[in-house]
Coordinates of C-alpha atoms in Angstrom, one line a residue:
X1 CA 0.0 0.0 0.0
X2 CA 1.5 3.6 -1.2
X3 CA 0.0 6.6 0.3
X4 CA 0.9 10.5 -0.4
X5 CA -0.4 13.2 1.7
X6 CA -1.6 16.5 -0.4
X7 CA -1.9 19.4 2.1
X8 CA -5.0 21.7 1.0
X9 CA -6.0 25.0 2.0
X10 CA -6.7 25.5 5.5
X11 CA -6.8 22.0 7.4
X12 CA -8.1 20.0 4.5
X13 CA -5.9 16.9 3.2
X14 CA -6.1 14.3 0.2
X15 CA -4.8 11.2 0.9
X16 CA -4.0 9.4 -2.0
X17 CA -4.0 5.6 -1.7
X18 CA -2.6 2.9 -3.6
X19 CA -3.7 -0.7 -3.3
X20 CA -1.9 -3.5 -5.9
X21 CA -4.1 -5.6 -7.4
X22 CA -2.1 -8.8 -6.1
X23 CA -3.2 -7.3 -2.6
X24 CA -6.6 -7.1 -3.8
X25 CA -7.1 -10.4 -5.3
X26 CA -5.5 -12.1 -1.7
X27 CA -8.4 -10.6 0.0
X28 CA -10.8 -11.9 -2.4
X29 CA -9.5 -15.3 -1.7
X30 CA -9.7 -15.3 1.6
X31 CA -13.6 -14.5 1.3
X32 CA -14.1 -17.0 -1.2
X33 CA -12.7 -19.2 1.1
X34 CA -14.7 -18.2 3.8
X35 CA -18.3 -18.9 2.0
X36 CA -17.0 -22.1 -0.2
X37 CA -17.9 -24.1 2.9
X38 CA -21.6 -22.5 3.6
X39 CA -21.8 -22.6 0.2
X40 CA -24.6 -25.5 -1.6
X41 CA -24.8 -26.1 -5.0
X42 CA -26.4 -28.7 -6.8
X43 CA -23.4 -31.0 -8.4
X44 CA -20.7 -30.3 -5.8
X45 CA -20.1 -31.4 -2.6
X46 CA -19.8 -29.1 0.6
X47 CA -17.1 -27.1 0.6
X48 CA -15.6 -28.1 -2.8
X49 CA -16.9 -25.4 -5.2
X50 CA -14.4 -24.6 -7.8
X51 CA -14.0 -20.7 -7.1
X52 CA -15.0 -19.6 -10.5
X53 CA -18.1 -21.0 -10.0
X54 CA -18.5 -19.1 -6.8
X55 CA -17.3 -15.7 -8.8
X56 CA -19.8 -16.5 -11.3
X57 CA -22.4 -16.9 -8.8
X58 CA -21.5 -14.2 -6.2
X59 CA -18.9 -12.3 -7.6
X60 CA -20.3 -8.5 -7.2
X61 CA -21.4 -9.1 -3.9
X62 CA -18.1 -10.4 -2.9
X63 CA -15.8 -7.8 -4.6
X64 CA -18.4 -5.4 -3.1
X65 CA -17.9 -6.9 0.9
X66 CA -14.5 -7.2 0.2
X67 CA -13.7 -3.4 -0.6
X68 CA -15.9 -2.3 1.8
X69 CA -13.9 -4.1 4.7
X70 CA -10.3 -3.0 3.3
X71 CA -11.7 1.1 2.6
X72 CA -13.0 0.9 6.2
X73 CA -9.5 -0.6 7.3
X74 CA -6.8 0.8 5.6
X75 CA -8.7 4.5 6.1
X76 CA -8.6 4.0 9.9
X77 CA -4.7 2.7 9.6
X78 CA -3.6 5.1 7.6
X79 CA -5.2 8.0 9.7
X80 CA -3.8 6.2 12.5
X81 CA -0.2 6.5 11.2
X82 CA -0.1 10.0 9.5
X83 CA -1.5 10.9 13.1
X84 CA -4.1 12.6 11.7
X85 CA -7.4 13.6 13.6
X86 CA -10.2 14.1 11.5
X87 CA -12.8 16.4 12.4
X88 CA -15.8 14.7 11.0
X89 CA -16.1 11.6 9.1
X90 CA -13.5 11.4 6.1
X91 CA -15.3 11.0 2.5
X92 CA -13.8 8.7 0.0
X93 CA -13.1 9.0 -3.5
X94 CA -12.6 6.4 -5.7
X95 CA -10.5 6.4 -9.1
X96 CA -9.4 2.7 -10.3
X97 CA -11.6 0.1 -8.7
X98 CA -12.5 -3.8 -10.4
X99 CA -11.6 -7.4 -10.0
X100 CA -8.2 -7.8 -11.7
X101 CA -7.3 -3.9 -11.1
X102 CA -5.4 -1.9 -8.8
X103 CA -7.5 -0.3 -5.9
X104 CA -6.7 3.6 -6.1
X105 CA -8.9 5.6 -4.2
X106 CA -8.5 9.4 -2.2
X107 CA -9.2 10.0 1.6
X108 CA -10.5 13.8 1.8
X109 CA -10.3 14.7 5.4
X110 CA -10.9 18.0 7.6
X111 CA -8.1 17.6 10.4
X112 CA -8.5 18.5 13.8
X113 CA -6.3 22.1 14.8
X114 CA -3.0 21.7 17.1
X115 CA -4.7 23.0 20.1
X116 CA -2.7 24.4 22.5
X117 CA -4.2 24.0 26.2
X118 CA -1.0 26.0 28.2
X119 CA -3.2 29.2 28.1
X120 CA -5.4 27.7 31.0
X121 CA -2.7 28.5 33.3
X122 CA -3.7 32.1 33.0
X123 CA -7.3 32.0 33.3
X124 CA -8.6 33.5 36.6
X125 CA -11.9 32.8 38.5
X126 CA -13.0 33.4 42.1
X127 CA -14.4 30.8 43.9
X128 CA -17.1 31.3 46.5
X129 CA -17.5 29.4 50.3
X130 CA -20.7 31.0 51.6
X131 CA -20.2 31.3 55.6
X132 CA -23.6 30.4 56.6
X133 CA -24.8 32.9 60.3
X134 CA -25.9 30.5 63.2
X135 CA -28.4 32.8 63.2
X136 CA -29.6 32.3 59.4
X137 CA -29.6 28.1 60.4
X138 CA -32.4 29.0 63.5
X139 CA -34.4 31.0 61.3
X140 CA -34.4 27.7 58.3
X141 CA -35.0 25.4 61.8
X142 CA -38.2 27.5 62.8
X143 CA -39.6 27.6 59.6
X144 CA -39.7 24.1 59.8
X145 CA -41.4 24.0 62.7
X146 CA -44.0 26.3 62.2
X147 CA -45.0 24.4 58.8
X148 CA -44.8 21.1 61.0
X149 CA -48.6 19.6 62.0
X150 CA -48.5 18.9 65.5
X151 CA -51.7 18.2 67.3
X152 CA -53.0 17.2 70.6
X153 CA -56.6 15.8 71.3
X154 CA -58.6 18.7 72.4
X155 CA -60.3 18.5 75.8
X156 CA -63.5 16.5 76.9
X157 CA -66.3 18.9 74.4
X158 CA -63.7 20.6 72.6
X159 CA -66.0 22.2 69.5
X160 CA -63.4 22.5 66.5
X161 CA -62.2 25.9 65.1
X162 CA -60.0 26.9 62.0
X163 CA -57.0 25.1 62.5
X164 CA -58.1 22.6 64.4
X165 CA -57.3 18.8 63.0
X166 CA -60.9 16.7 62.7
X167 CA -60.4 12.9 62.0
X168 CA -63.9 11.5 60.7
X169 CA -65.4 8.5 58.9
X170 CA -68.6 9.5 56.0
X171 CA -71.0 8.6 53.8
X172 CA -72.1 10.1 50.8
X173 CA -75.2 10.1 48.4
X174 CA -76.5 12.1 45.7
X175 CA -80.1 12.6 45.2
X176 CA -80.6 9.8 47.6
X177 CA -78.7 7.1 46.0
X178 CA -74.9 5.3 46.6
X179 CA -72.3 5.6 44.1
X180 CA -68.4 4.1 43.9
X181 CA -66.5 5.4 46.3
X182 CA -68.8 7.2 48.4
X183 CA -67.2 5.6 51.9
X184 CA -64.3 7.1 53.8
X185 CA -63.2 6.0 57.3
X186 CA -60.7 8.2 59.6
X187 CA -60.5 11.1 56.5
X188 CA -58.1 13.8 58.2
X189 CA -58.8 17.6 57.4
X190 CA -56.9 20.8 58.8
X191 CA -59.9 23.4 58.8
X192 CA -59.4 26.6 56.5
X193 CA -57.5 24.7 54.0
X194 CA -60.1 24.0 52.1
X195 CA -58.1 20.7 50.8
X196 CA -60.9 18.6 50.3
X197 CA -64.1 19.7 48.8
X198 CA -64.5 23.1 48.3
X199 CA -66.7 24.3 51.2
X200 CA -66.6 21.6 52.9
X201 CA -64.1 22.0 55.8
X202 CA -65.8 25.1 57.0
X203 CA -68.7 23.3 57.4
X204 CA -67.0 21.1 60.0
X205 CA -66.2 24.1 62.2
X206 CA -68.5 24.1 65.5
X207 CA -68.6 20.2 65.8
X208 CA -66.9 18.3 68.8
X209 CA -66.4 14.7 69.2
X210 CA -68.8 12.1 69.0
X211 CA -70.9 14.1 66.5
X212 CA -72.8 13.3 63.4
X213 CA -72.8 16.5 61.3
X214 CA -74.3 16.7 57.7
X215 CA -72.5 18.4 55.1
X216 CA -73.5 19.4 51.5
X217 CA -71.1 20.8 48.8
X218 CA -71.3 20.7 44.7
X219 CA -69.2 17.8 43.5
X220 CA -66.3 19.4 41.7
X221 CA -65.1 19.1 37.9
X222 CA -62.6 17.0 38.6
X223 CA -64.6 14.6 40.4
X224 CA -63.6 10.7 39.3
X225 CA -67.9 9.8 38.1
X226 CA -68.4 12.5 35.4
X227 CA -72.0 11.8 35.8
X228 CA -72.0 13.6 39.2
X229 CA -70.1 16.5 38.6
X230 CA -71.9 19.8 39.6
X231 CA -74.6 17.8 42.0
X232 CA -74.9 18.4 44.9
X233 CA -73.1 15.4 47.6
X234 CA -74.7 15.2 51.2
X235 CA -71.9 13.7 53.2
X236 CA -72.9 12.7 56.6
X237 CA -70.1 12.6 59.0
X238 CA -69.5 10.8 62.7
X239 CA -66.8 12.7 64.2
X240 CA -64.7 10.4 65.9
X241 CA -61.5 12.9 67.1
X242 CA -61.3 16.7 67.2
X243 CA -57.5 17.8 67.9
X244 CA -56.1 21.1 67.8
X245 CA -52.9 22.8 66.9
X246 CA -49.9 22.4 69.0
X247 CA -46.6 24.7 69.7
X248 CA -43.7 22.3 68.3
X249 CA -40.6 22.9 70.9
X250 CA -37.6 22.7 68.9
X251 CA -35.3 20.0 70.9
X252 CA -33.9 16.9 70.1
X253 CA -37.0 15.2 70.1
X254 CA -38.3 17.3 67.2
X255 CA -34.6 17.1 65.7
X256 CA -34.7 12.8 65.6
X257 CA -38.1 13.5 63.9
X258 CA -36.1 15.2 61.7
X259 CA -33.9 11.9 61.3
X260 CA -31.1 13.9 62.8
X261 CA -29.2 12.6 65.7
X262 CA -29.7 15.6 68.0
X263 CA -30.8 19.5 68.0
X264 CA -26.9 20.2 67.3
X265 CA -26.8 17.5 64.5
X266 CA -29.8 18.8 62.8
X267 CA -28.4 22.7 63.1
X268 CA -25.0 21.2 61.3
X269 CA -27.4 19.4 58.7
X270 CA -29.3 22.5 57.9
X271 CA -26.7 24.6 57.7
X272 CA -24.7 22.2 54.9
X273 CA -28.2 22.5 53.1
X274 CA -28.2 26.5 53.2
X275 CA -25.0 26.4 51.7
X276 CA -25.2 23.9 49.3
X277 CA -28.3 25.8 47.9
X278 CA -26.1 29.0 47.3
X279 CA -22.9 26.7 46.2
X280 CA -24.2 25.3 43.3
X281 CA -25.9 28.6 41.5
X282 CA -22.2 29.8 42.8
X283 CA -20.4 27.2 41.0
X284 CA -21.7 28.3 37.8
X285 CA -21.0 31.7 37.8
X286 CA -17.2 30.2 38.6
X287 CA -17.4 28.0 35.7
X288 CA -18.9 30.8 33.3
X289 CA -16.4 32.7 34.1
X290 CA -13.9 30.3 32.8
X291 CA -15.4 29.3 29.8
X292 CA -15.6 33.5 28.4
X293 CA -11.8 33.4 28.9
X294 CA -11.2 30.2 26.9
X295 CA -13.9 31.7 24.8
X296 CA -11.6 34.8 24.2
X297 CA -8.3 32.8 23.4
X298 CA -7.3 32.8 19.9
X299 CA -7.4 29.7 17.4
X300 CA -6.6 30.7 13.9
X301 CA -8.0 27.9 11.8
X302 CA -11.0 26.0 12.4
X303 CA -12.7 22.8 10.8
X304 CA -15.3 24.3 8.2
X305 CA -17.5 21.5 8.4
X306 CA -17.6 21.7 12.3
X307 CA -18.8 25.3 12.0
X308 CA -21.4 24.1 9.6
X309 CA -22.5 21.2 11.5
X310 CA -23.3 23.7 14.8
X311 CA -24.4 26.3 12.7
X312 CA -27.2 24.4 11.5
X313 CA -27.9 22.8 15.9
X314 CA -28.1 26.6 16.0
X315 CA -30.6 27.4 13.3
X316 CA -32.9 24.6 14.7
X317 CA -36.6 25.9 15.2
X318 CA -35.4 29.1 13.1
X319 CA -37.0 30.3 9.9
X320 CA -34.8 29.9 7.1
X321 CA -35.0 33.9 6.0
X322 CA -33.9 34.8 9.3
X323 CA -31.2 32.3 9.1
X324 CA -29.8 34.0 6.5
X325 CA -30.6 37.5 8.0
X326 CA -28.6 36.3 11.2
X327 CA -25.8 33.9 9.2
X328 CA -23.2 36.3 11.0
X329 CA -23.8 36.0 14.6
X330 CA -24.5 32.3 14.0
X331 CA -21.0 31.6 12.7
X332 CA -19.2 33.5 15.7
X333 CA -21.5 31.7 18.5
X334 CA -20.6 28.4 16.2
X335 CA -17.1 29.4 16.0
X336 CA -16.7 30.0 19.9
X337 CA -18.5 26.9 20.8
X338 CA -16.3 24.7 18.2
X339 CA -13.0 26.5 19.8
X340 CA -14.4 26.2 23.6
X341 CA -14.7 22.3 22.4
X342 CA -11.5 22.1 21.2
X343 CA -9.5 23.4 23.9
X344 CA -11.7 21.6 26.7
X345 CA -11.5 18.1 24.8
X346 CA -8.0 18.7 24.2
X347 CA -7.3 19.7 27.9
X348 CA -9.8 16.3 28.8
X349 CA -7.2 14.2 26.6
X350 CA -4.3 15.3 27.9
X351 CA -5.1 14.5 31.7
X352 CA -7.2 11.6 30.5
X353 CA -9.9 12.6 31.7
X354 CA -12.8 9.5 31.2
X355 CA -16.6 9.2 31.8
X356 CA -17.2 5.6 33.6
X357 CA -20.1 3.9 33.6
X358 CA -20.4 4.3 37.3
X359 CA -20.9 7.9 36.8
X360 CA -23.4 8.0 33.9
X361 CA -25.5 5.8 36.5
X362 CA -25.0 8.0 39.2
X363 CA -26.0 10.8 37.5
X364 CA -29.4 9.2 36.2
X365 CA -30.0 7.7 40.1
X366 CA -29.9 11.7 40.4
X367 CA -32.8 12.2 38.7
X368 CA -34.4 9.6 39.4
X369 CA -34.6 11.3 43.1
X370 CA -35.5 14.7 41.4
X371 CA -38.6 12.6 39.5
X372 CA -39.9 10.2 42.1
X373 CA -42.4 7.5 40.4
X374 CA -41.3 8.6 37.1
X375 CA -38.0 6.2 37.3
X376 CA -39.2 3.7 34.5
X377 CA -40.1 6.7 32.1
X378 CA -36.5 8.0 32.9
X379 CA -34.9 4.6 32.0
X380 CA -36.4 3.6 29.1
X381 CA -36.2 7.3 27.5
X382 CA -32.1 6.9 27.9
X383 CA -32.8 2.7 26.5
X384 CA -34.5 4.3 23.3
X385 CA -32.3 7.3 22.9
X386 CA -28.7 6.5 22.7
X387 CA -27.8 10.1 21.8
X388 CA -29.6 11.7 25.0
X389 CA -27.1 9.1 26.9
X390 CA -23.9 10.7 25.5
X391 CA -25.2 14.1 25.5
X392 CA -25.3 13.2 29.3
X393 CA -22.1 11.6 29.2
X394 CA -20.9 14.9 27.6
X395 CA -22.3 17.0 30.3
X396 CA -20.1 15.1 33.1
X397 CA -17.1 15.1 30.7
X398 CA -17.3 18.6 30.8
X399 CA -18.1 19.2 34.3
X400 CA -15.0 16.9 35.3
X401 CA -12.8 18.9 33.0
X402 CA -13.7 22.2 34.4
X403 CA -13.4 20.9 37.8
X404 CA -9.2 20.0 36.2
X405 CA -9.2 23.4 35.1
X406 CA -9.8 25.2 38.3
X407 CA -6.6 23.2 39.4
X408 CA -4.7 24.9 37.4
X409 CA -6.0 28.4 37.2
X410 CA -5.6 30.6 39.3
X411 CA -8.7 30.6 41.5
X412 CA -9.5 33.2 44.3
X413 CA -11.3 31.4 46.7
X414 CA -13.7 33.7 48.7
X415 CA -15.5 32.9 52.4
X416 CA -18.7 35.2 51.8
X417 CA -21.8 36.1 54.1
X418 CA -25.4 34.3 52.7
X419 CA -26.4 38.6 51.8
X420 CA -23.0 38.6 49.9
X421 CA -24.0 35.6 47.9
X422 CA -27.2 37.1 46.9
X423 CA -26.0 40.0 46.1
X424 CA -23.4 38.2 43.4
X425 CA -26.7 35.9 42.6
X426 CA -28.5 38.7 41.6
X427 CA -25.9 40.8 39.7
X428 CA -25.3 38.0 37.5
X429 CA -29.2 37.6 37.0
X430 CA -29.0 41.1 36.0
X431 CA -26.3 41.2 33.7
X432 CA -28.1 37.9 31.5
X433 CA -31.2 39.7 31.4
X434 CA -29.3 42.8 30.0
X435 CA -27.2 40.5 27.8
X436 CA -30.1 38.9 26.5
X437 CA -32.3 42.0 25.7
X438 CA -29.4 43.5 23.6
X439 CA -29.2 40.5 21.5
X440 CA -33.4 41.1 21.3
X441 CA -32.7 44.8 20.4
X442 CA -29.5 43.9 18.1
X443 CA -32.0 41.4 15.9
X444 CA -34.9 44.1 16.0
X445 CA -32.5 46.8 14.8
X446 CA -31.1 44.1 11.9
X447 CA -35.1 43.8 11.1
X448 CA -35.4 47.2 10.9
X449 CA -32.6 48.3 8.2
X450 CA -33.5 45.0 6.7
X451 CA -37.3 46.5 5.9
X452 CA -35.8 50.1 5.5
X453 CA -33.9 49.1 2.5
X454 CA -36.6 47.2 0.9
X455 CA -38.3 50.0 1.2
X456 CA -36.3 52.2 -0.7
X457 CA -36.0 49.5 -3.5
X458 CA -39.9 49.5 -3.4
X459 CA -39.9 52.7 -3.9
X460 CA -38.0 53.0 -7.1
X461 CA -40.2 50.1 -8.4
X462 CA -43.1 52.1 -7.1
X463 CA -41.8 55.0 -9.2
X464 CA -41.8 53.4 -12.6
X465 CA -44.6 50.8 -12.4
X466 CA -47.0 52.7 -10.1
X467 CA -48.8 49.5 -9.7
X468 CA -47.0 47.9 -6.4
X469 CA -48.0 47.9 -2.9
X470 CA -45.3 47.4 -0.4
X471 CA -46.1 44.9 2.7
X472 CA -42.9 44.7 5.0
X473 CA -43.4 42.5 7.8
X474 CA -41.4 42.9 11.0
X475 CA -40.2 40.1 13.1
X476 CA -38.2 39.9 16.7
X477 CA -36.5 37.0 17.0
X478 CA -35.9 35.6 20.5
X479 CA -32.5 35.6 21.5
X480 CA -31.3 31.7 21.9
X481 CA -29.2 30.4 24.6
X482 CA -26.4 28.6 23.9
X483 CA -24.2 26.3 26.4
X484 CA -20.9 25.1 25.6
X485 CA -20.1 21.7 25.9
X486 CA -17.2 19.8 25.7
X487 CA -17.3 17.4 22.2
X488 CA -15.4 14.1 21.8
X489 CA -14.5 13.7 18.2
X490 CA -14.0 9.9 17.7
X491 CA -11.5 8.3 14.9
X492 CA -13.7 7.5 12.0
X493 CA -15.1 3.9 12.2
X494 CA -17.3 4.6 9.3
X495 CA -16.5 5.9 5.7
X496 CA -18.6 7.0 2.9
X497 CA -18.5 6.7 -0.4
X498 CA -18.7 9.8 -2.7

């Protein structure tokens, strides 16, 4: 095999490869071999087809597996040797192809940019440890409390009041007559909550244990027998417990309710929640902050078919006139996403960074805790889409590379009050809303000159026909968010023909 590397413009390469027929012709021999013994034909016995009856037979499907297997090969060993990265899958050319010919064919690959990952040394970030106030973790602590349902049974004749707990068993009918479901035993309702039926808790109000009150509400829209919604339901209740509201004494009683070990334990606990609630919107203001400067650093040549490729996961749910309107500032959001790519994959190779399975399952147990009862929906949507599971995998490649990064930055680590935090919180809030409304008033403004020179053009057509009415239509479009994520490009495994 003879192969000659022609540079093109840019980071484009032809790869011309030659193949001798005598090379050629040993691989079609080995496949002839291969299917002479599955091979039956009426007159021979297994295995002993002559071979030209087998090329007679199967010889185009043969040549055609054959070629196949040594494109995909020699394409991956050549790439492999030139060390050459491609940057998409390579495309293949062939010239001189055929059974008793030479196999010449061309490799036309977009390499991958020398990307050079010392300029992380310089980046700079400050990285914030929220100090959370004793004082902030009592307040959290007697929240708690207050929202806690503690009750006590009220004395011998207690009569119930708002806010009182009353524990009955009922029956229903409408218009006289049963229907499913119309028995509840020891049904709980806070009074004033209005939980149940509307109106029907406040009717409950005045009773005391040991009663038998009657209550009759309209059965709401979303009752489960559609035939009785809008009737009216008499519910006759026996009262069998009427408690009211108790103070809950924060102590370590209350703080093993908790499922902490003690009043102390439970402080520690809810203090390590505080600041894990500030930490993480934190950590992504650290992480931003990292990603503009790589965003900034300068890469002189970059694979035109990548910038194609995310132009056009850019464009996605936009209309194709205002894709070309905006062709632009799609190319330098493509272009800094491809670099930020380059430079975080290229950093993630380097220290070999690696996404184990142990993770991606981590990271789905995750949210399976966020969606509780949904955990079967979550597992077969990653089963059915492969892609969703590496854009996950992605995610955690990236978060584990930035996490590298701050390693060798120079990071500022900060010890801030819970006020301070906010205060960073909502500055950064602010400055995305003002960063998204100029890219709303940037598009409008495009819109606008847009429809201003169409009108002038109209005009002049207006001018010597006298016949045209001009409709300019105005449109806004909504600025997109874009995230940044590290991209594995893989050696090709697959080739194309042209």
């Amino acid at each position: 095999m003879k192969v000659t590397v022609e540079n093109k413009k840019g980071l484009e390469k032809d790869l011309k490869v030659f193949i001798d027929k005598e090379t050629i012709s040993s691989y079609l021999d080995e496949k002839y071999e291969e299917i002479r013994k599955d091979v039956v034909i009426k007159g021979f016995r297994p295995g002993k087809v002559p071979t030209e009856i087998l090329k007679r037979q199967f010889g185009k499907a043969v040549y055609g597996e054959v070629i196949d297997k040594v494109l995909k090969e020699t394409t991956s060993k050549i790439l492999e040797e030139k060390k050459i990265k491609p940057a998409g899958q390579p495309k293949i050319d062939l010239k001189t192809f055929g059974e008793g010919k030479d196999l010449e064919y061309i490799i036309s690959v977009t390499e991958l940019p020398d990307v050079k990952i010392g300029i992380l040394d310089s980046i700079k970030a400050d990285e914030y440890v929220v100090k959370i106030d004793p004082k902030e973790t009592d307040k959290r602590i007697q929240e708690i409390a207050k929202n806690q349902n503690n009750f006590k049974d009220g004395e011998e004749g207690y009569i119930s009041k708002r806010s009182d707990l009353v524990i009955f068993d009922y029956k229903a009918t409408v218009e006289g007559k049963d229907f499913e479901g119309n028995e509840g035993k020891n049904t709980q309702l806070v009074l004033g909550k209005d939980l149940f039926i509307k109106g029907f808790d406040k009717q409950l109000e005045g009773v005391k244990k040991g009663d038998v009150k009657k209550v009759e509400v309209n059965l709401p829209e979303n009752f489960p027998q559609k035939e009785l919604v809008n009737k009216k339901g008499i519910f006759e209740c026996k009262i069998n417990s009427v408690k009211k509201p108790e103070e809950v004494i924060i102590n370590d009683d209350f703080a093993k309710n908790m499922g902490a070990k003690d009043l102390n334990n439970l402080k520690e606990l809810i203090s390590k929640q505080i600041n894990e609630e500030y930490k993480n919107s934190l950590a992504i203001i650290t992480k931003k902050k990292i990603i503009e400067q790589i965003e900034k650093q300068k890469m002189d040549d970059l694979p035109g078919n990548l910038i194609e490729q995310e132009i056009k996961i850019l464009s996605q749910g936009i209309k194709e006139d205002e894709i070309k309107k905006n062709k632009k500032s799609l190319e330098e959001q493509a272009k800094k996403r491809i670099k930020t790519g380059l430079i975080l994959n290229a950093f993630g190779e380097k220290n070999n960074i690696k996404v184990s399975q142990e993770e991606l399952n981590v990271e789905i147990q995750k949210q399976f805790r966020m969606m509780p009862g949904q955990e079967k929906i979550i597992k077969e949507y990653y089963e059915k889409n492969p892609s969703a599971l590496e854009s996950l995998r992605g995610q955690i490649y990236e978060e584990k590379i930035l996490e590298e990064i701050k390693k060798v930055a120079k990071v500022n680590r900060k010890e801030i009050s819970k006020d301070e935090a906010e205060k960073i919180l909502k500055e950064e809030n602010e400055k995305n809303l003002k960063e998204q409304e100029k890219l709303i008033k940037h598009d409008h403004n495009h819109d606008h000159d847009h429809n201003h020179d169409h009108d002038h053009k109209h005009e002049k057509i207006e001018k010597k026909e006298k016949t045209k009415k001009l409709t300019t239509q105005k449109k806004t479009k909504k600025a997109k968010k874009t995230k940044t994520t590290a991209k594995k490009t893989a050696k090709a495994k697959k080739v194309s023909k042209k």
